[in-house]
CSV table of C-alpha atoms in Angstrom, one decimal:
chain,number,residue,atom,x,y,z
U,1,UNK,CA,150.8,103.9,65.3
U,2,UNK,CA,147.9,105.9,64.1
U,3,UNK,CA,145.0,103.6,66.2
U,4,UNK,CA,147.1,104.7,69.5
U,5,UNK,CA,146.5,108.1,69.3
U,6,UNK,CA,142.9,109.1,68.4
U,7,UNK,CA,143.4,112.7,68.4
U,8,UNK,CA,145.8,112.7,65.6
U,9,UNK,CA,143.8,110.3,63.8
U,10,UNK,CA,141.2,112.7,63.8
U,11,UNK,CA,142.7,115.3,62.9
U,12,UNK,CA,144.1,113.5,59.9
U,13,UNK,CA,140.9,112.2,58.8
U,14,UNK,CA,139.3,115.7,58.9
U,15,UNK,CA,142.2,117.4,57.4
U,16,UNK,CA,142.2,114.6,54.5
U,17,UNK,CA,138.6,115.6,54.4
U,18,UNK,CA,138.9,119.0,54.0
U,19,UNK,CA,141.7,118.4,50.9
U,20,UNK,CA,138.9,116.3,49.0
U,21,UNK,CA,136.2,118.9,49.5
U,22,UNK,CA,137.9,122.2,48.1
U,23,UNK,CA,139.5,119.8,45.7
U,24,UNK,CA,135.7,118.5,44.2
U,25,UNK,CA,134.9,122.9,44.5
U,26,UNK,CA,137.8,123.8,42.5
U,27,UNK,CA,137.4,120.8,40.5
U,28,UNK,CA,133.5,122.1,39.7
U,29,UNK,CA,134.1,125.4,39.0
U,30,UNK,CA,137.2,124.2,36.4
U,31,UNK,CA,135.1,122.1,34.5
U,32,UNK,CA,132.8,125.0,33.8
U,33,UNK,CA,136.0,126.8,32.8
U,34,UNK,CA,135.4,129.6,35.4
U,35,UNK,CA,137.8,132.1,35.1
U,36,UNK,CA,138.8,133.7,38.9
U,37,UNK,CA,139.2,137.7,39.3
U,38,UNK,CA,139.7,138.0,42.7
U,39,UNK,CA,140.9,141.6,42.2
U,40,UNK,CA,137.7,143.3,43.1
U,41,UNK,CA,137.0,141.0,46.1
U,42,UNK,CA,139.8,141.9,47.5
U,43,UNK,CA,139.5,146.0,47.0
U,44,UNK,CA,136.5,145.3,49.4
U,45,UNK,CA,137.4,143.5,51.7
U,46,UNK,CA,137.1,146.2,54.8
U,47,UNK,CA,133.1,146.3,53.4
U,48,UNK,CA,132.7,142.4,53.5
U,49,UNK,CA,134.1,142.7,56.8
U,50,UNK,CA,131.8,145.1,58.2
U,51,UNK,CA,128.9,143.2,56.7
U,52,UNK,CA,130.2,140.6,58.8
U,53,UNK,CA,130.2,142.4,61.9
U,54,UNK,CA,126.4,143.6,61.2
U,55,UNK,CA,125.5,140.0,60.5
U,56,UNK,CA,126.7,139.0,64.0
U,57,UNK,CA,125.2,142.1,65.9
U,58,UNK,CA,121.9,141.3,64.1
U,59,UNK,CA,122.0,137.4,64.8
U,60,UNK,CA,123.3,138.3,68.4
U,61,UNK,CA,120.4,140.5,69.1
U,62,UNK,CA,117.6,138.0,67.1
U,63,UNK,CA,119.2,135.1,69.1
U,64,UNK,CA,118.4,136.9,72.8
U,65,UNK,CA,114.6,137.5,71.0
U,66,UNK,CA,114.0,134.5,70.3
U,67,UNK,CA,115.3,132.6,73.5
U,68,UNK,CA,113.2,134.7,75.7
U,69,UNK,CA,110.5,134.8,72.7
U,70,UNK,CA,110.7,130.7,72.2
U,71,UNK,CA,110.2,130.5,76.4
U,72,UNK,CA,107.7,133.4,76.8
U,73,UNK,CA,105.5,131.5,73.9
U,74,UNK,CA,106.2,128.0,75.4
U,75,UNK,CA,104.7,128.9,78.7
U,76,UNK,CA,101.6,131.0,77.1
U,77,UNK,CA,101.1,127.6,75.0
U,78,UNK,CA,100.5,125.7,78.7
U,79,UNK,CA,98.9,128.8,80.3
U,80,UNK,CA,96.0,127.9,82.9
U,81,UNK,CA,94.4,131.1,80.9
U,82,UNK,CA,92.7,129.9,77.3
U,83,UNK,CA,92.9,132.8,75.4
U,84,UNK,CA,96.6,133.0,76.5
U,85,UNK,CA,97.0,129.4,75.2
U,86,UNK,CA,95.0,129.7,71.5
U,87,UNK,CA,97.0,133.0,71.3
U,88,UNK,CA,100.8,131.4,71.9
U,89,UNK,CA,99.5,128.2,69.8
U,90,UNK,CA,97.6,130.4,66.8
U,91,UNK,CA,100.9,132.2,66.7
U,92,UNK,CA,103.6,129.0,67.0
U,93,UNK,CA,101.2,127.6,64.1
U,94,UNK,CA,101.3,130.3,61.8
U,95,UNK,CA,104.8,131.5,62.2
U,96,UNK,CA,105.9,127.9,61.4
U,97,UNK,CA,103.5,127.6,58.4
U,98,UNK,CA,104.5,130.1,56.4
U,99,UNK,CA,107.9,131.1,54.5
U,100,UNK,CA,110.2,133.6,56.7
U,101,UNK,CA,110.6,135.6,52.9
U,102,UNK,CA,106.8,136.5,53.3
U,103,UNK,CA,107.1,137.0,56.7
U,104,UNK,CA,109.9,139.9,56.3
U,105,UNK,CA,108.7,141.5,53.3
U,106,UNK,CA,105.0,141.8,55.2
U,107,UNK,CA,106.6,142.5,58.5
U,108,UNK,CA,108.9,145.0,57.2
U,109,UNK,CA,107.2,147.0,54.7
U,110,UNK,CA,103.5,146.7,56.1
U,111,UNK,CA,103.7,146.2,60.0
U,112,UNK,CA,106.8,148.0,60.9
U,113,UNK,CA,105.9,150.6,58.4
U,114,UNK,CA,102.5,151.3,59.7
U,115,UNK,CA,104.2,151.3,63.2
U,116,UNK,CA,106.5,154.1,62.0
U,117,UNK,CA,109.7,152.0,62.6
U,118,UNK,CA,111.8,152.8,60.0
U,119,UNK,CA,115.2,151.2,61.2
U,120,UNK,CA,115.6,148.7,58.8
U,121,UNK,CA,118.7,146.2,61.1
U,122,UNK,CA,116.4,146.3,64.3
U,123,UNK,CA,112.8,145.5,62.6
U,124,UNK,CA,115.4,142.6,60.7
U,125,UNK,CA,116.6,141.6,64.2
U,126,UNK,CA,113.0,141.6,65.5
U,127,UNK,CA,111.5,139.3,62.9
U,128,UNK,CA,114.0,136.8,62.6
U,129,UNK,CA,113.9,136.4,66.3
U,130,UNK,CA,110.2,136.3,66.3
U,131,UNK,CA,110.3,133.7,63.5
U,132,UNK,CA,112.9,131.7,65.4
U,133,UNK,CA,110.7,132.1,69.0
U,134,UNK,CA,108.2,129.6,67.6
U,135,UNK,CA,110.3,126.6,66.4
U,136,UNK,CA,111.9,127.0,69.8
U,137,UNK,CA,108.9,127.3,71.4
U,138,UNK,CA,108.1,123.7,70.1
U,139,UNK,CA,111.5,122.5,70.8
U,140,UNK,CA,111.4,123.7,74.6
U,141,UNK,CA,107.5,122.6,75.0
U,142,UNK,CA,108.8,119.4,73.9
U,143,UNK,CA,112.0,119.2,76.7
U,144,UNK,CA,109.5,120.0,79.4
U,145,UNK,CA,106.9,117.6,78.4
U,146,UNK,CA,109.4,114.7,78.1
U,147,UNK,CA,110.1,114.8,81.5
U,148,UNK,CA,108.0,112.0,83.1
U,149,UNK,CA,105.0,112.6,85.9
U,150,UNK,CA,107.7,110.9,88.4
U,151,UNK,CA,110.1,114.1,88.7
U,152,UNK,CA,106.7,116.3,89.3
U,153,UNK,CA,105.2,114.2,91.9
U,154,UNK,CA,108.7,114.3,93.4
U,155,UNK,CA,108.9,118.1,93.1
U,156,UNK,CA,105.3,118.2,95.0
U,157,UNK,CA,106.1,115.3,97.7
U,158,UNK,CA,109.4,117.6,98.5
U,159,UNK,CA,107.0,121.0,99.0
U,160,UNK,CA,107.8,122.9,95.8
U,161,UNK,CA,104.8,124.8,95.2
U,162,UNK,CA,104.2,124.9,91.3
U,163,UNK,CA,106.8,128.4,90.7
U,164,UNK,CA,109.6,126.2,92.5
U,165,UNK,CA,108.9,122.9,90.1
U,166,UNK,CA,110.1,125.0,87.4
U,167,UNK,CA,112.8,126.8,88.5
U,168,UNK,CA,114.5,123.9,90.6
U,169,UNK,CA,113.0,120.8,88.8
U,170,UNK,CA,111.8,121.1,85.3
U,171,UNK,CA,113.7,123.9,83.6
U,172,UNK,CA,116.8,122.6,84.2
U,173,UNK,CA,116.1,119.4,83.1
U,174,UNK,CA,114.1,120.3,80.5
U,175,UNK,CA,117.7,123.0,78.9
U,176,UNK,CA,119.6,120.0,78.8
U,177,UNK,CA,117.1,117.4,76.7
U,178,UNK,CA,116.4,121.2,74.8
U,179,UNK,CA,119.9,121.5,74.0
U,180,UNK,CA,120.2,119.7,70.7
U,181,UNK,CA,117.3,121.2,69.2
U,182,UNK,CA,118.2,124.3,70.3
U,183,UNK,CA,121.5,124.9,68.5
U,184,UNK,CA,120.0,123.5,65.3
U,185,UNK,CA,117.8,126.9,65.6
U,186,UNK,CA,120.4,129.0,66.3
U,187,UNK,CA,122.8,128.0,63.3
U,188,UNK,CA,119.5,127.8,61.2
U,189,UNK,CA,118.6,131.5,62.3
U,190,UNK,CA,122.4,132.2,61.6
U,191,UNK,CA,122.2,131.2,58.1
U,192,UNK,CA,118.3,132.8,57.7
U,193,UNK,CA,119.9,136.0,58.7
U,194,UNK,CA,121.2,135.9,55.3
U,195,UNK,CA,117.3,136.4,53.5
U,196,UNK,CA,117.6,140.0,55.0
U,197,UNK,CA,119.3,141.4,52.7
U,198,UNK,CA,116.0,141.3,50.8
U,199,UNK,CA,114.9,144.5,53.2
U,200,UNK,CA,118.3,146.1,51.6
U,201,UNK,CA,119.7,145.7,55.5
U,202,UNK,CA,123.5,145.7,54.6
U,203,UNK,CA,124.7,142.7,56.3
U,204,UNK,CA,127.6,139.9,54.9
U,205,UNK,CA,124.7,138.5,51.9
U,206,UNK,CA,124.2,142.1,51.3
U,207,UNK,CA,127.2,143.0,50.8
U,208,UNK,CA,128.6,140.4,49.0
U,209,UNK,CA,126.3,140.3,45.8
U,210,UNK,CA,127.1,144.2,46.2
U,211,UNK,CA,130.7,143.5,45.5
U,212,UNK,CA,130.0,140.9,43.0
U,213,UNK,CA,128.4,143.1,40.6
U,214,UNK,CA,130.5,146.2,41.8
U,215,UNK,CA,133.5,144.5,40.1
U,216,UNK,CA,131.6,142.7,37.7
U,217,UNK,CA,132.0,139.0,39.4
U,218,UNK,CA,129.9,136.0,39.3
U,219,UNK,CA,130.8,134.3,42.2
U,220,UNK,CA,134.0,135.2,43.9
U,221,UNK,CA,132.2,136.6,46.9
U,222,UNK,CA,130.3,133.5,47.8
U,223,UNK,CA,133.3,131.6,48.4
U,224,UNK,CA,134.2,133.8,51.3
U,225,UNK,CA,130.4,134.2,52.5
U,226,UNK,CA,130.5,130.2,52.9
U,227,UNK,CA,133.4,130.7,54.7
U,228,UNK,CA,131.7,133.7,57.0
U,229,UNK,CA,129.2,131.8,58.0
U,230,UNK,CA,131.0,128.8,59.0
U,231,UNK,CA,133.0,130.9,61.1
U,232,UNK,CA,130.0,131.8,63.2
U,233,UNK,CA,128.3,128.5,62.7
U,234,UNK,CA,131.0,125.6,63.5
U,235,UNK,CA,132.2,127.0,66.5
U,236,UNK,CA,128.6,127.4,67.8
U,237,UNK,CA,127.8,123.9,67.4
U,238,UNK,CA,131.0,123.1,69.0
U,239,UNK,CA,130.6,125.3,72.1
U,240,UNK,CA,126.6,123.6,72.2
U,241,UNK,CA,128.4,120.2,72.2
U,242,UNK,CA,130.7,120.8,75.1
U,243,UNK,CA,127.7,122.0,76.9
U,244,UNK,CA,125.9,119.2,76.3
U,245,UNK,CA,128.6,117.0,77.9
U,246,UNK,CA,128.7,119.5,80.7
U,247,UNK,CA,124.8,118.6,80.9
U,248,UNK,CA,125.4,115.0,80.9
U,249,UNK,CA,124.3,114.0,84.8
U,250,UNK,CA,122.7,111.0,83.7
U,251,UNK,CA,125.2,108.3,82.1
D,1,UNK,CA,98.5,109.0,115.4
D,2,UNK,CA,95.2,108.4,114.8
D,3,UNK,CA,94.0,108.3,110.8
D,4,UNK,CA,90.6,108.3,109.7
D,5,UNK,CA,89.3,108.2,106.3
D,6,UNK,CA,85.6,108.7,105.6
D,7,UNK,CA,83.8,107.6,101.9
D,8,UNK,CA,87.1,108.7,100.0
D,9,UNK,CA,86.8,108.7,96.5
D,10,UNK,CA,89.6,109.5,94.2
D,11,UNK,CA,89.1,108.8,90.2
D,12,UNK,CA,91.6,108.7,87.5
D,13,UNK,CA,90.1,109.4,84.7
D,14,UNK,CA,86.5,107.2,84.9
D,15,UNK,CA,88.9,104.7,86.8
D,16,UNK,CA,87.7,105.0,90.4
D,17,UNK,CA,91.3,104.4,92.1
D,18,UNK,CA,89.5,104.8,96.0
D,19,UNK,CA,86.0,104.3,95.7
D,20,UNK,CA,84.7,105.3,99.1
D,21,UNK,CA,87.5,103.9,101.4
D,22,UNK,CA,86.9,104.0,104.7
D,23,UNK,CA,88.5,103.2,108.4
D,24,UNK,CA,90.1,104.4,111.5
D,25,UNK,CA,92.9,103.3,113.1
D,26,UNK,CA,93.2,103.2,117.0
D,27,UNK,CA,94.6,106.5,118.5
D,28,UNK,CA,98.4,105.6,119.1
D,29,UNK,CA,99.2,103.9,116.0
D,30,UNK,CA,102.6,105.0,114.8
D,31,UNK,CA,103.4,102.4,112.2
D,32,UNK,CA,100.4,102.0,109.8
D,33,UNK,CA,100.3,99.5,107.0
D,34,UNK,CA,98.5,99.3,103.8
D,35,UNK,CA,98.3,96.3,102.4
D,36,UNK,CA,96.2,94.4,99.7
D,37,UNK,CA,96.7,93.6,95.9
D,38,UNK,CA,98.1,95.6,92.8
D,39,UNK,CA,95.7,98.4,91.9
D,40,UNK,CA,93.9,98.0,94.6
D,41,UNK,CA,94.3,101.5,96.0
D,42,UNK,CA,97.5,101.1,98.3
D,43,UNK,CA,98.8,104.1,96.4
D,44,UNK,CA,96.9,106.6,96.1
D,45,UNK,CA,95.2,105.9,99.7
D,46,UNK,CA,99.0,106.5,100.7
D,47,UNK,CA,99.1,109.8,98.5
D,48,UNK,CA,95.8,111.0,100.1
D,49,UNK,CA,96.7,110.8,103.5
D,50,UNK,CA,99.8,112.7,102.7
D,51,UNK,CA,98.3,115.6,100.9
D,52,UNK,CA,99.7,114.3,97.9
D,53,UNK,CA,96.6,114.2,95.9
D,54,UNK,CA,93.1,116.1,96.8
D,55,UNK,CA,90.4,113.2,96.8
D,56,UNK,CA,87.0,114.0,94.8
D,57,UNK,CA,84.6,113.2,97.5
D,58,UNK,CA,85.0,112.3,101.3
D,59,UNK,CA,87.1,113.5,104.2
D,60,UNK,CA,90.4,112.6,105.8
D,61,UNK,CA,91.4,113.4,109.4
D,62,UNK,CA,94.7,113.3,111.2
D,63,UNK,CA,94.2,113.1,115.0
D,64,UNK,CA,90.6,114.6,114.9
D,65,UNK,CA,91.7,117.1,112.4
D,66,UNK,CA,90.3,117.6,108.7
D,67,UNK,CA,93.0,117.6,106.3
D,68,UNK,CA,91.9,120.5,103.4
D,69,UNK,CA,90.7,119.7,100.0
D,70,UNK,CA,92.0,122.4,98.6
D,71,UNK,CA,95.5,122.9,96.6
D,72,UNK,CA,96.6,125.6,98.6
D,73,UNK,CA,96.0,123.9,101.7
D,74,UNK,CA,97.4,120.7,101.1
D,75,UNK,CA,100.7,122.2,99.7
D,76,UNK,CA,101.2,123.5,103.4
D,77,UNK,CA,99.9,120.2,104.9
D,78,UNK,CA,102.2,118.2,102.9
D,79,UNK,CA,105.4,120.2,103.9
D,80,UNK,CA,104.8,118.5,107.5
D,81,UNK,CA,105.3,115.6,105.8
D,82,UNK,CA,108.3,112.8,103.8
D,83,UNK,CA,107.6,110.8,101.2
D,84,UNK,CA,109.7,108.4,99.5
D,85,UNK,CA,108.8,106.0,96.5
D,86,UNK,CA,109.3,103.3,94.8
D,87,UNK,CA,111.2,104.6,92.0
D,88,UNK,CA,113.0,106.7,94.6
D,89,UNK,CA,112.5,109.7,92.8
D,90,UNK,CA,115.6,112.0,93.4
D,91,UNK,CA,116.4,114.6,90.8
D,92,UNK,CA,118.6,113.1,88.8
D,93,UNK,CA,120.6,116.7,87.8
D,94,UNK,CA,121.6,116.9,91.2
D,95,UNK,CA,124.1,115.5,93.8
D,96,UNK,CA,122.9,113.2,96.9
D,97,UNK,CA,124.1,116.3,98.4
D,98,UNK,CA,121.8,118.8,97.1
D,99,UNK,CA,118.7,116.7,96.4
D,100,UNK,CA,118.8,116.8,100.3
D,101,UNK,CA,120.0,120.0,101.1
D,102,UNK,CA,118.2,122.0,97.9
D,103,UNK,CA,114.4,121.6,99.5
D,104,UNK,CA,115.9,122.4,102.9
D,105,UNK,CA,116.8,125.6,101.6
D,106,UNK,CA,113.8,126.5,99.7
D,107,UNK,CA,111.2,125.6,101.1
D,108,UNK,CA,111.9,124.8,105.1
D,109,UNK,CA,113.8,128.4,104.7
D,110,UNK,CA,116.9,127.0,106.5
D,111,UNK,CA,120.1,129.1,105.4
D,112,UNK,CA,122.7,127.7,103.3
D,113,UNK,CA,125.1,126.3,105.8
D,114,UNK,CA,123.0,124.8,107.9
D,115,UNK,CA,120.9,122.7,105.4
D,116,UNK,CA,124.4,121.4,104.3
D,117,UNK,CA,125.6,120.2,107.7
D,118,UNK,CA,122.1,118.5,108.0
D,119,UNK,CA,121.9,117.2,104.5
D,120,UNK,CA,125.7,115.9,105.1
D,121,UNK,CA,124.2,114.4,108.6
D,122,UNK,CA,121.7,112.5,107.2
D,123,UNK,CA,123.6,111.0,104.3
D,124,UNK,CA,125.8,109.6,107.2
D,125,UNK,CA,123.0,108.3,109.2
D,126,UNK,CA,121.9,106.3,106.3
D,127,UNK,CA,125.2,105.4,105.0
D,128,UNK,CA,126.2,107.3,102.4
D,129,UNK,CA,129.4,108.8,103.3
D,130,UNK,CA,131.6,109.8,100.6
D,131,UNK,CA,128.7,109.3,98.3
D,132,UNK,CA,127.4,113.2,98.8
D,133,UNK,CA,129.0,114.6,95.5
D,134,UNK,CA,127.9,111.7,93.2
D,135,UNK,CA,124.2,112.2,91.0
D,136,UNK,CA,121.7,109.5,91.4
D,137,UNK,CA,122.5,108.0,88.3
D,138,UNK,CA,126.0,106.5,90.0
D,139,UNK,CA,124.3,105.2,92.6
D,140,UNK,CA,123.0,101.7,93.0
D,141,UNK,CA,119.4,101.5,93.7
D,142,UNK,CA,119.5,100.7,97.1
D,143,UNK,CA,121.9,103.5,97.8
D,144,UNK,CA,119.7,105.9,96.1
D,145,UNK,CA,116.6,104.6,97.8
D,146,UNK,CA,118.4,105.3,101.3
D,147,UNK,CA,119.7,108.5,99.8
D,148,UNK,CA,115.5,109.6,99.4
D,149,UNK,CA,114.8,108.1,102.6
D,150,UNK,CA,117.4,111.1,103.7
D,151,UNK,CA,115.6,113.4,101.3
D,152,UNK,CA,112.6,113.0,103.1
D,153,UNK,CA,113.7,112.8,107.0
D,154,UNK,CA,115.8,115.8,106.7
D,155,UNK,CA,113.3,118.6,107.4
D,156,UNK,CA,112.3,116.4,110.5
D,157,UNK,CA,108.7,115.4,108.8
D,158,UNK,CA,105.5,114.7,111.4
D,159,UNK,CA,105.1,111.6,109.2
D,160,UNK,CA,106.8,109.6,106.9
D,161,UNK,CA,105.2,108.1,103.8
D,162,UNK,CA,106.5,105.4,102.1
D,163,UNK,CA,104.9,104.0,98.7
D,164,UNK,CA,106.5,99.9,98.1
D,165,UNK,CA,110.1,101.6,99.2
D,166,UNK,CA,111.7,98.3,98.1
D,167,UNK,CA,109.7,97.2,95.3
D,168,UNK,CA,112.4,97.6,92.6
D,169,UNK,CA,115.2,96.4,94.5
D,170,UNK,CA,117.1,93.0,94.6
D,171,UNK,CA,116.7,91.4,97.9
D,172,UNK,CA,120.1,92.5,99.5
D,173,UNK,CA,119.1,96.4,99.0
D,174,UNK,CA,115.6,95.2,99.7
D,175,UNK,CA,117.4,94.5,103.5
D,176,UNK,CA,119.2,97.4,103.6
D,177,UNK,CA,116.2,99.4,103.2
D,178,UNK,CA,114.1,97.4,105.5
D,179,UNK,CA,117.1,97.9,108.4
D,180,UNK,CA,116.6,101.7,108.0
D,181,UNK,CA,113.1,101.3,108.0
D,182,UNK,CA,112.8,99.2,110.8
D,183,UNK,CA,115.3,101.3,113.1
D,184,UNK,CA,113.1,105.2,112.1
D,185,UNK,CA,110.1,102.8,113.5
D,186,UNK,CA,112.2,102.1,116.8
D,187,UNK,CA,113.0,105.3,117.2
D,188,UNK,CA,109.2,106.5,117.4
D,189,UNK,CA,109.2,108.0,113.7
D,190,UNK,CA,105.3,107.9,112.6
D,191,UNK,CA,105.3,106.3,109.2
D,192,UNK,CA,102.7,105.0,106.8
D,193,UNK,CA,104.1,101.9,104.6
D,194,UNK,CA,102.7,100.7,101.2
D,195,UNK,CA,104.3,97.6,100.7
D,196,UNK,CA,104.0,93.7,99.6
D,197,UNK,CA,106.9,92.8,102.2
D,198,UNK,CA,104.6,90.6,104.1
D,199,UNK,CA,106.7,89.3,106.9
D,200,UNK,CA,108.3,93.2,107.4
D,201,UNK,CA,105.0,94.4,107.9
D,202,UNK,CA,104.1,91.5,110.4
D,203,UNK,CA,107.9,92.7,112.4
D,204,UNK,CA,107.0,96.5,112.3
D,205,UNK,CA,103.1,97.5,111.9
D,206,UNK,CA,100.7,98.6,114.9
D,207,UNK,CA,98.0,98.9,112.1
D,208,UNK,CA,97.0,97.2,109.1
D,209,UNK,CA,94.6,99.2,106.6
D,210,UNK,CA,94.2,96.0,103.6
D,211,UNK,CA,92.7,97.2,100.9
D,212,UNK,CA,91.2,95.9,97.6
D,213,UNK,CA,88.9,97.2,94.9
D,214,UNK,CA,89.3,100.7,95.8
D,215,UNK,CA,87.6,100.0,99.4
D,216,UNK,CA,89.2,99.4,102.7
D,217,UNK,CA,88.2,95.5,103.5
D,218,UNK,CA,89.8,95.3,106.4
D,219,UNK,CA,91.1,97.3,109.1
D,220,UNK,CA,92.5,96.4,112.5
D,221,UNK,CA,95.5,96.0,114.7
D,222,UNK,CA,98.7,94.4,113.3
D,223,UNK,CA,98.1,91.4,115.5
D,224,UNK,CA,94.4,90.3,114.4
D,225,UNK,CA,95.5,90.8,110.6
D,226,UNK,CA,97.7,88.7,110.4
D,227,UNK,CA,96.3,85.8,113.3
D,228,UNK,CA,92.8,86.5,112.3
D,229,UNK,CA,92.4,87.8,108.6
D,230,UNK,CA,88.0,88.5,109.2
D,231,UNK,CA,87.5,88.7,105.3
D,232,UNK,CA,88.1,86.0,102.3
D,233,UNK,CA,89.9,88.3,100.3
D,234,UNK,CA,92.4,89.2,102.8
D,235,UNK,CA,92.8,85.3,103.3
D,236,UNK,CA,93.6,84.8,99.9
D,237,UNK,CA,96.1,87.7,99.6
D,238,UNK,CA,98.1,86.6,103.3
D,239,UNK,CA,97.7,82.3,101.9
D,240,UNK,CA,98.8,83.4,98.0
D,241,UNK,CA,102.1,85.7,99.5
D,242,UNK,CA,103.1,82.4,102.3
D,243,UNK,CA,102.9,80.3,99.6
D,244,UNK,CA,106.4,80.4,98.8
D,245,UNK,CA,108.4,81.9,101.9
């Protein structure tokens, strides 16, 4: 019966896996004889929710920054003018080769201070966006360079200028090829936003730590925290897969 | 039209695809065919004649006017031409209709409605009625090549350049595409065709340019070339191709 209802079968499989996973998690907690105390967390639910909204806002802003920044860096790394090309490539290399934590601390306490920007949320959003932009630039570059020479030649043959070639031929095809990698980076961005807690920004991770210490509990808050991140990252991946299917013109 | 090349050089790295190609057609050649062994420079010469490539040295003249040797001038010039390639080179993310209509709008300044009407007319003429909304991957090789010809012809090009348009097709599809090209030739379209289809070239060509090793070995009327080839290379080439036909 199940073989004739693929949707039902998939749903059952997912539910089963979910139950097994939850069972394993709670078994682990039981093994260490963890004593649950949800009272403190429940009292601070609203605070947690506010933190989650802050995280959402920071991530949305950082996503825009990293998409625009990534595209700009990609263009920069292909620019005909050498200083621009070297600067873009150097930025990408250094940002990708150093830990985000170090970038956040130096960016916030040194650079932002020197520039007299004191809004920690804005600084955090910028630093996170600029960090992911370096990765996206490489994903975009790979996607663009994977488009064959024959497509460039065809674009040139129908009379497109360089700008038109990018606009009508290269970018639309590159978007599809860049989608899977870009989704991965955006999901990373959401998770990496938890590091902003070191700047004292009251995003959801920082709030969770606050709640845990305020109610003298050790780990309770981290389970809702994991779920709060999943509530963003899973729909993001799902939406991206739907988008990929919409762009699937080659099969 | 009259095509003329004087000492044209085009190199890819250290390889000289054209190494001083020189020829001159009669003044009213309509269908010029480029023949010769693979790697001999046919495709490169075709691209230079159509202003898709700018040569490193030498001059190309069309009806006595020199073609530009800079990228800006070449773009202006190649917008007057239509190209068809061996691998079709349609835009895979666009429907057959958009493949034809987009260049009309973006390059030739045709209004959206007129571009669509013209695109439908061209696809219809090339036997692609009912396939307008399909993407290239949903079309057969022959259909893709006919869509590519529709795209090349839609802006009413002065010159249609075809680079081995049937080399990637099976015999049936080759027949379909050659029929289209012959009809175009008979209706007066000016054509430059690089091909290995000797018997087809014999039927449609007015003028033959025979290339090998990046140089023009022979340039003569089709009649003369096929009945009295002058060079040993051309004789060997024709004999080799005639062996199994």
